[in-house]
GROMACS .gro file of C-alpha atoms in nm:
model
  333
    1MET     CA    1   9.310  10.217   9.849
    2ASP     CA    2   9.457   9.981   9.587
    3VAL     CA    3   9.155  10.043   9.362
    4VAL     CA    4   9.185  10.421   9.393
    5LEU     CA    5   9.561  10.417   9.332
    6GLU     CA    6   9.525  10.194   9.027
    7PHE     CA    7   9.261  10.428   8.879
    8SER     CA    8   9.463  10.739   8.964
    9ASP     CA    9   9.783  10.596   8.819
   10HIS     CA   10   9.613  10.509   8.492
   11TYR     CA   11   9.435  10.840   8.435
   12ILE     CA   12   9.642  11.100   8.622
   13LEU     CA   13   9.950  10.999   8.816
   14ASP     CA   14  10.145  10.822   8.542
   15HIS     CA   15  10.155  11.150   8.354
   16ILE     CA   16  10.244  11.355   8.664
   17TRP     CA   17  10.526  11.123   8.770
   18ALA     CA   18  10.658  11.112   8.413
   19LYS     CA   19  10.688  11.490   8.428
   20LEU     CA   20  10.841  11.495   8.776
   21VAL     CA   21  11.087  11.207   8.732
   22PRO     CA   22  11.116  11.132   8.357
   23LEU     CA   23  11.303  10.820   8.249
   24GLN     CA   24  11.451  10.973   7.936
   25GLN     CA   25  11.551  11.301   8.096
   26SER     CA   26  11.647  11.195   8.447
   27THR     CA   27  11.914  11.466   8.464
   28GLU     CA   28  11.635  11.722   8.443
   29SER     CA   29  11.440  11.578   8.737
   30PRO     CA   30  11.383  11.819   9.024
   31ALA     CA   31  11.702  11.830   9.229
   32TRP     CA   32  11.520  11.768   9.558
   33LEU     CA   33  11.365  11.447   9.424
   34THR     CA   34  11.700  11.321   9.294
   35ARG     CA   35  11.877  11.393   9.622
   36PHE     CA   36  11.590  11.239   9.817
   37ALA     CA   37  11.602  10.914   9.618
   38GLU     CA   38  11.980  10.889   9.638
   39SER     CA   39  11.975  10.931  10.017
   40LEU     CA   40  11.741  10.636  10.073
   41PRO     CA   41  11.853  10.288  10.185
   42THR     CA   42  11.901  10.032   9.909
   43PHE     CA   43  11.557   9.877   9.967
   44PHE     CA   44  11.389  10.209   9.888
   45GLN     CA   45  11.602  10.297   9.584
   46PRO     CA   46  11.409  10.319   9.255
   47PRO     CA   47  11.471  10.020   9.026
   48PRO     CA   48  11.710  10.077   8.733
   49PRO     CA   49  11.543  10.123   8.392
   50THR     CA   50  11.542   9.803   8.187
   51VAL     CA   51  11.354   9.909   7.874
   52PHE     CA   52  11.382  10.240   7.691
   53ARG     CA   53  11.054  10.378   7.567
   54GLU     CA   54  11.001  10.661   7.326
   55GLU     CA   55  10.692  10.789   7.507
   56LEU     CA   56  10.737  10.993   7.822
   57VAL     CA   57  10.743  10.760   8.126
   58SER     CA   58  10.865  10.792   8.481
   59ALA     CA   59  11.187  10.655   8.620
   60TRP     CA   60  10.977  10.571   8.925
   61PRO     CA   61  10.744  10.284   8.820
   62ARG     CA   62  10.407  10.219   8.980
   63SER     CA   63  10.555   9.946   9.201
   64TYR     CA   64  10.818  10.177   9.354
   65ILE     CA   65  10.730  10.210   9.723
   66ILE     CA   66  10.831  10.577   9.758
   67ARG     CA   67  10.615  10.676   9.462
   68GLN     CA   68  10.328  10.476   9.609
   69MET     CA   69  10.360  10.646   9.947
   70PHE     CA   70  10.364  10.995   9.796
   71SER     CA   71  10.069  10.910   9.571
   72VAL     CA   72   9.862  10.749   9.846
   73THR     CA   73   9.926  11.045  10.078
   74TRP     CA   74   9.794  11.301   9.832
   75ILE     CA   75   9.506  11.082   9.717
   76THR     CA   76   9.399  11.026  10.078
   77LEU     CA   77   9.423  11.392  10.173
   78LEU     CA   78   9.239  11.512   9.865
   79GLY     CA   79   8.971  11.244   9.890
   80THR     CA   80   8.917  11.305  10.262
   81VAL     CA   81   8.876  11.680  10.216
   82ILE     CA   82   8.636  11.635   9.923
   83LEU     CA   83   8.418  11.381  10.106
   84TYR     CA   84   8.426  11.587  10.426
   85PHE     CA   85   8.299  11.904  10.260
   86LEU     CA   86   8.060  11.722  10.025
   87PHE     CA   87   7.884  11.518  10.292
   88GLY     CA   88   7.921  11.791  10.554
   89CYS     CA   89   7.765  12.061  10.338
   90LEU     CA   90   7.479  11.835  10.224
   91SER     CA   91   7.397  11.746  10.584
   92TYR     CA   92   7.442  12.102  10.710
   93TYR     CA   93   7.209  12.257  10.450
   94PHE     CA   94   6.947  11.981  10.418
   95VAL     CA   95   6.944  11.790  10.751
   96PHE     CA   96   7.096  11.993  11.033
   97ASP     CA   97   6.843  12.205  11.224
   98HIS     CA   98   6.996  12.553  11.223
   99ARG     CA   99   6.797  12.647  11.532
  100MET     CA  100   7.050  12.439  11.725
  101MET     CA  101   7.303  12.717  11.669
  102LYS     CA  102   7.107  12.924  11.920
  103HIS     CA  103   7.167  12.669  12.194
  104PRO     CA  104   7.348  12.824  12.496
  105ARG     CA  105   7.626  12.563  12.468
  106PHE     CA  106   7.684  12.620  12.097
  107LEU     CA  107   8.021  12.794  12.078
  108LYS     CA  108   8.094  13.124  11.910
  109ASN     CA  109   8.239  13.056  11.562
  110GLN     CA  110   8.194  12.685  11.629
  111ILE     CA  111   8.153  12.576  11.267
  112LYS     CA  112   8.470  12.756  11.169
  113MET     CA  113   8.655  12.590  11.458
  114GLU     CA  114   8.518  12.247  11.364
  115ILE     CA  115   8.638  12.287  11.007
  116TRP     CA  116   8.984  12.412  11.104
  117THR     CA  117   9.025  12.131  11.360
  118SER     CA  118   8.936  11.878  11.092
  119LEU     CA  119   9.172  12.026  10.832
  120TRP     CA  120   9.453  12.037  11.087
  121SER     CA  121   9.389  11.674  11.181
  122PHE     CA  122   9.371  11.523  10.831
  123PRO     CA  123   9.748  11.523  10.755
  124GLY     CA  124   9.834  11.360  11.087
  125MET     CA  125   9.570  11.092  11.049
  126THR     CA  126   9.683  11.026  10.692
  127MET     CA  127  10.045  10.971  10.794
  128LEU     CA  128   9.941  10.736  11.075
  129MET     CA  129   9.724  10.535  10.835
  130MET     CA  130   9.996  10.513  10.570
  131PRO     CA  131  10.138  10.171  10.673
  132TRP     CA  132   9.790  10.018  10.644
  133PHE     CA  133   9.725  10.175  10.304
  134GLU     CA  134  10.068  10.071  10.179
  135GLY     CA  135  10.004   9.716  10.298
  136GLU     CA  136   9.685   9.711  10.091
  137VAL     CA  137   9.856   9.854   9.784
  138ARG     CA  138  10.142   9.602   9.802
  139GLY     CA  139   9.908   9.306   9.830
  140HIS     CA  140   9.955   9.213  10.196
  141SER     CA  141   9.586   9.241  10.286
  142ARG     CA  142   9.307   8.993  10.214
  143LEU     CA  143   9.137   9.215   9.957
  144TYR     CA  144   9.037   9.013   9.651
  145HIS     CA  145   8.916   9.096   9.303
  146ASN     CA  146   8.770   8.781   9.148
  147MET     CA  147   8.418   8.705   9.270
  148ASP     CA  148   8.474   8.333   9.217
  149GLU     CA  149   8.725   8.322   9.504
  150TYR     CA  150   8.462   8.335   9.780
  151GLY     CA  151   8.132   8.330   9.595
  152TRP     CA  152   7.824   8.550   9.602
  153THR     CA  153   7.697   8.432   9.940
  154TYR     CA  154   8.009   8.553  10.118
  155PHE     CA  155   8.008   8.873   9.909
  156ILE     CA  156   7.654   8.951  10.028
  157LEU     CA  157   7.724   8.865  10.392
  158SER     CA  158   8.066   9.033  10.417
  159PRO     CA  159   7.925   9.388  10.464
  160LEU     CA  160   7.738   9.266  10.775
  161LEU     CA  161   8.058   9.103  10.905
  162PHE     CA  162   8.243   9.429  10.836
  163LEU     CA  163   7.984   9.637  11.023
  164LEU     CA  164   7.961   9.403  11.322
  165PHE     CA  165   8.338   9.367  11.360
  166THR     CA  166   8.419   9.736  11.324
  167ASP     CA  167   8.124   9.846  11.538
  168TYR     CA  168   8.227   9.626  11.831
  169CYS     CA  169   8.593   9.728  11.806
  170ILE     CA  170   8.507  10.098  11.783
  171TYR     CA  171   8.277  10.065  12.083
  172TRP     CA  172   8.566   9.956  12.304
  173ILE     CA  173   8.820  10.194  12.151
  174HIS     CA  174   8.575  10.481  12.199
  175ARG     CA  175   8.499  10.375  12.554
  176TRP     CA  176   8.872  10.346  12.639
  177LEU     CA  177   8.923  10.694  12.496
  178HIS     CA  178   8.698  10.816  12.776
  179LEU     CA  179   8.938  10.689  13.041
  180PRO     CA  180   9.063  11.002  13.221
  181PHE     CA  181   9.422  10.996  13.092
  182LEU     CA  182   9.333  10.923  12.729
  183TYR     CA  183   9.033  11.154  12.739
  184LYS     CA  184   9.234  11.451  12.863
  185HIS     CA  185   9.511  11.420  12.605
  186VAL     CA  186   9.339  11.263  12.304
  187HIS     CA  187   8.959  11.257  12.301
  188LYS     CA  188   8.868  11.582  12.477
  189PRO     CA  189   8.910  11.803  12.166
  190HIS     CA  190   8.622  11.618  11.999
  191HIS     CA  191   8.395  11.674  12.299
  192LYS     CA  192   8.452  12.045  12.275
  193TRP     CA  193   8.147  12.032  12.048
  194ILE     CA  194   7.862  11.978  12.298
  195ILE     CA  195   7.611  12.058  12.025
  196PRO     CA  196   7.786  11.916  11.718
  197THR     CA  197   7.724  12.006  11.358
  198PRO     CA  198   7.804  11.778  11.062
  199PHE     CA  199   8.144  11.951  11.038
  200ALA     CA  200   8.234  11.810  11.382
  201SER     CA  201   8.231  11.459  11.232
  202HIS     CA  202   8.608  11.464  11.165
  203ALA     CA  203   8.710  11.731  11.417
  204PHE     CA  204   8.937  11.499  11.617
  205HIS     CA  205   9.285  11.496  11.756
  206PRO     CA  206   9.485  11.299  11.491
  207LEU     CA  207   9.550  11.014  11.736
  208ASP     CA  208   9.179  10.999  11.819
  209GLY     CA  209   9.074  10.980  11.456
  210TYR     CA  210   9.340  10.720  11.384
  211ALA     CA  211   9.247  10.504  11.684
  212GLN     CA  212   8.881  10.493  11.582
  213SER     CA  213   8.974  10.412  11.221
  214LEU     CA  214   9.195  10.115  11.315
  215PRO     CA  215   8.916   9.853  11.294
  216TYR     CA  216   8.847   9.946  10.930
  217HIS     CA  217   9.209   9.886  10.834
  218LEU     CA  218   9.252   9.581  11.054
  219PHE     CA  219   8.946   9.413  10.902
  220VAL     CA  220   9.100   9.370  10.555
  221PHE     CA  221   9.406   9.203  10.702
  222LEU     CA  222   9.194   8.953  10.897
  223PHE     CA  223   8.897   8.884  10.670
  224PRO     CA  224   8.865   8.858  10.292
  225ILE     CA  225   8.653   9.126  10.128
  226GLN     CA  226   8.603   9.224   9.766
  227ARG     CA  227   8.815   9.530   9.691
  228HIS     CA  228   8.541   9.742   9.527
  229LEU     CA  229   8.294   9.654   9.802
  230TYR     CA  230   8.549   9.758  10.065
  231LEU     CA  231   8.596  10.094   9.891
  232ALA     CA  232   8.219  10.150   9.894
  233LEU     CA  233   8.199  10.059  10.264
  234PHE     CA  234   8.488  10.294  10.342
  235GLY     CA  235   8.299  10.578  10.176
  236MET     CA  236   7.986  10.484  10.370
  237VAL     CA  237   8.184  10.506  10.694
  238ASN     CA  238   8.263  10.872  10.621
  239LEU     CA  239   7.901  10.944  10.534
  240TRP     CA  240   7.778  10.778  10.854
  241SER     CA  241   8.023  10.978  11.065
  242VAL     CA  242   7.875  11.298  10.923
  243PHE     CA  243   7.520  11.168  10.958
  244ILE     CA  244   7.540  11.096  11.334
  245HIS     CA  245   7.679  11.443  11.408
  246ASP     CA  246   7.382  11.647  11.290
  247SER     CA  247   7.231  11.685  11.643
  248ASP     CA  248   6.904  11.541  11.516
  249MET     CA  249   6.677  11.376  11.778
  250VAL     CA  250   6.359  11.349  11.575
  251ILE     CA  251   6.321  10.974  11.640
  252SER     CA  252   6.057  10.918  11.906
  253SER     CA  253   6.094  10.701  12.212
  254ASN     CA  254   5.844  10.456  12.058
  255SER     CA  255   6.052  10.392  11.748
  256GLN     CA  256   6.177  10.037  11.697
  257VAL     CA  257   6.471  10.158  11.488
  258GLU     CA  258   6.642  10.336  11.775
  259LYS     CA  259   6.650  10.014  11.977
  260PHE     CA  260   6.896   9.859  11.733
  261ILE     CA  261   7.056  10.135  11.525
  262ASN     CA  262   7.288  10.401  11.666
  263THR     CA  263   7.113  10.704  11.522
  264PRO     CA  264   7.207  11.074  11.536
  265ALA     CA  265   6.979  11.091  11.840
  266HIS     CA  266   7.201  10.845  12.028
  267HIS     CA  267   7.520  11.024  11.936
  268THR     CA  268   7.371  11.360  12.029
  269LEU     CA  269   7.317  11.220  12.379
  270HIS     CA  270   7.677  11.101  12.381
  271HIS     CA  271   7.799  11.455  12.318
  272LEU     CA  272   7.563  11.594  12.579
  273TYR     CA  273   7.625  11.342  12.859
  274PHE     CA  274   7.965  11.185  12.768
  275THR     CA  275   7.907  10.848  12.938
  276CYS     CA  276   7.659  10.674  12.709
  277ASN     CA  277   7.612  10.546  12.354
  278TYR     CA  278   7.970  10.473  12.247
  279GLY     CA  279   7.867  10.258  11.948
  280GLN     CA  280   7.909  10.354  11.585
  281TYR     CA  281   7.631  10.178  11.389
  282PHE     CA  282   7.439   9.961  11.633
  283THR     CA  283   7.329   9.973  11.997
  284TRP     CA  284   7.397   9.608  12.090
  285ALA     CA  285   7.743   9.675  12.233
  286ASP     CA  286   7.605   9.959  12.448
  287HIS     CA  287   7.325   9.732  12.571
  288ALA     CA  288   7.579   9.461  12.658
  289GLY     CA  289   7.821   9.711  12.816
  290GLY     CA  290   7.558   9.889  13.024
  291SER     CA  291   7.617  10.223  12.853
  292TYR     CA  292   7.297  10.246  12.650
  293ARG     CA  293   7.075  10.551  12.693
  294PRO     CA  294   6.761  10.569  12.479
  295PRO     CA  295   6.682  10.895  12.303
  296GLU     CA  296   6.367  11.058  12.434
  297PRO     CA  297   6.192  11.372  12.312
  298ALA     CA  298   6.233  11.524  12.660
  299LEU     CA  299   6.613  11.510  12.618
  300HIS     CA  300   6.619  11.701  12.290
  301PRO     CA  301   6.863  11.994  12.324
  302LEU     CA  302   6.633  12.202  12.107
  303LEU     CA  303   6.405  12.231  12.409
  304GLU     CA  304   6.658  12.464  12.571
  305VAL     CA  305   6.655  12.682  12.261
  306VAL     CA  306   6.276  12.699  12.254
  307SER     CA  307   6.261  12.759  12.629
  308ALA     CA  308   6.504  13.049  12.604
  309GLU     CA  309   6.307  13.201  12.317
  310GLN     CA  310   5.984  13.171  12.511
  311ALA     CA  311   6.142  13.317  12.825
  312GLY     CA  312   6.277  13.618  12.635
  313PRO     CA  313   5.958  13.825  12.612
  314HIS     CA  314   5.882  13.768  12.982
  315GLN     CA  315   6.225  13.886  13.087
  316ALA     CA  316   6.208  14.184  12.852
  317ASN     CA  317   5.882  14.299  13.013
  318GLY     CA  318   6.013  14.248  13.366
  319ASP     CA  319   5.791  13.946  13.413
  320THR     CA  320   5.974  13.698  13.636
  321ALA     CA  321   5.705  13.434  13.614
  322ALA     CA  322   5.812  13.100  13.471
  323PRO     CA  323   5.759  13.067  13.098
  324ARG     CA  324   5.485  12.844  12.968
  325LYS     CA  325   5.553  12.475  12.930
  326VAL     CA  326   5.763  12.393  12.627
  327VAL     CA  327   5.611  12.158  12.373
  328TRP     CA  328   5.875  12.025  12.135
  329GLN     CA  329   5.803  12.019  11.764
  330SER     CA  330   6.024  11.895  11.487
  331LYS     CA  331   6.159  12.141  11.235
  332ASP     CA  332   5.911  12.013  10.977
  333GLU     CA  333   5.604  12.079  11.192
   0.00000   0.00000   0.00000
């Protein structure tokens, strides 16, 4: 977040804050901002101006914690919405098999409900994440800039450390969220989507989304990681969350990839059966925890769609005989 805030301050926010709370014309600042600043404890008061500048600048400098919190909040909300719709739309139009929308457990107006649940959840998740973001911005994390600090070997290996650490933590957080009390009050809204679409990727209760994001924030306070690399990994996390919610089970039971990587096929089974495949990126934690269930073509939910379509003509003609055996084909066949 420190990288994004620094970029935003330089190109956009310095100008906006100079207009909202100008140093030279502080008496013309919006009344609500003035009253808000004056009501804060001494620690949160904006610093007094020390140098007068002719150009328009803000009375709230970049280092002022209240300005940072407002800025980070809006940056996070805007960035989350943009990434959600960008990745979600790309997956929905180019990856998601639209035949899945005919599944008997696909809800009426489900995509609309997934989107509204996500948009409702984003502000709550953002506020819960704020202390972590603010800690990064104020230099309390172990984010670093200079490559010479830890060298190229650590730089290359740190993404693997990030993925292994966050994957294992999320496995247990996700599994605990399925405990009856937590499931009923926190995680159940996400399992409303039995047949998820990419827009279900962020359709959580705010506490659910926050709980499963904790390992990403905790990592940078425990382990050093290059700040630009961390930003790229954080973006990848959002992309992966969309990717595993496209209900795709094309991978065959003979694939070697599905033995190690938590694919959309694995997560589709999680939404269908609830008690398996809690991992985020890999399957090792599920193997160790006894919750692994391999994806098999026979478990593909599209089979129910095809079966219903094949049964339709028989029922329409009054034929009660069982429909012919369903042979699954991928959408590209």
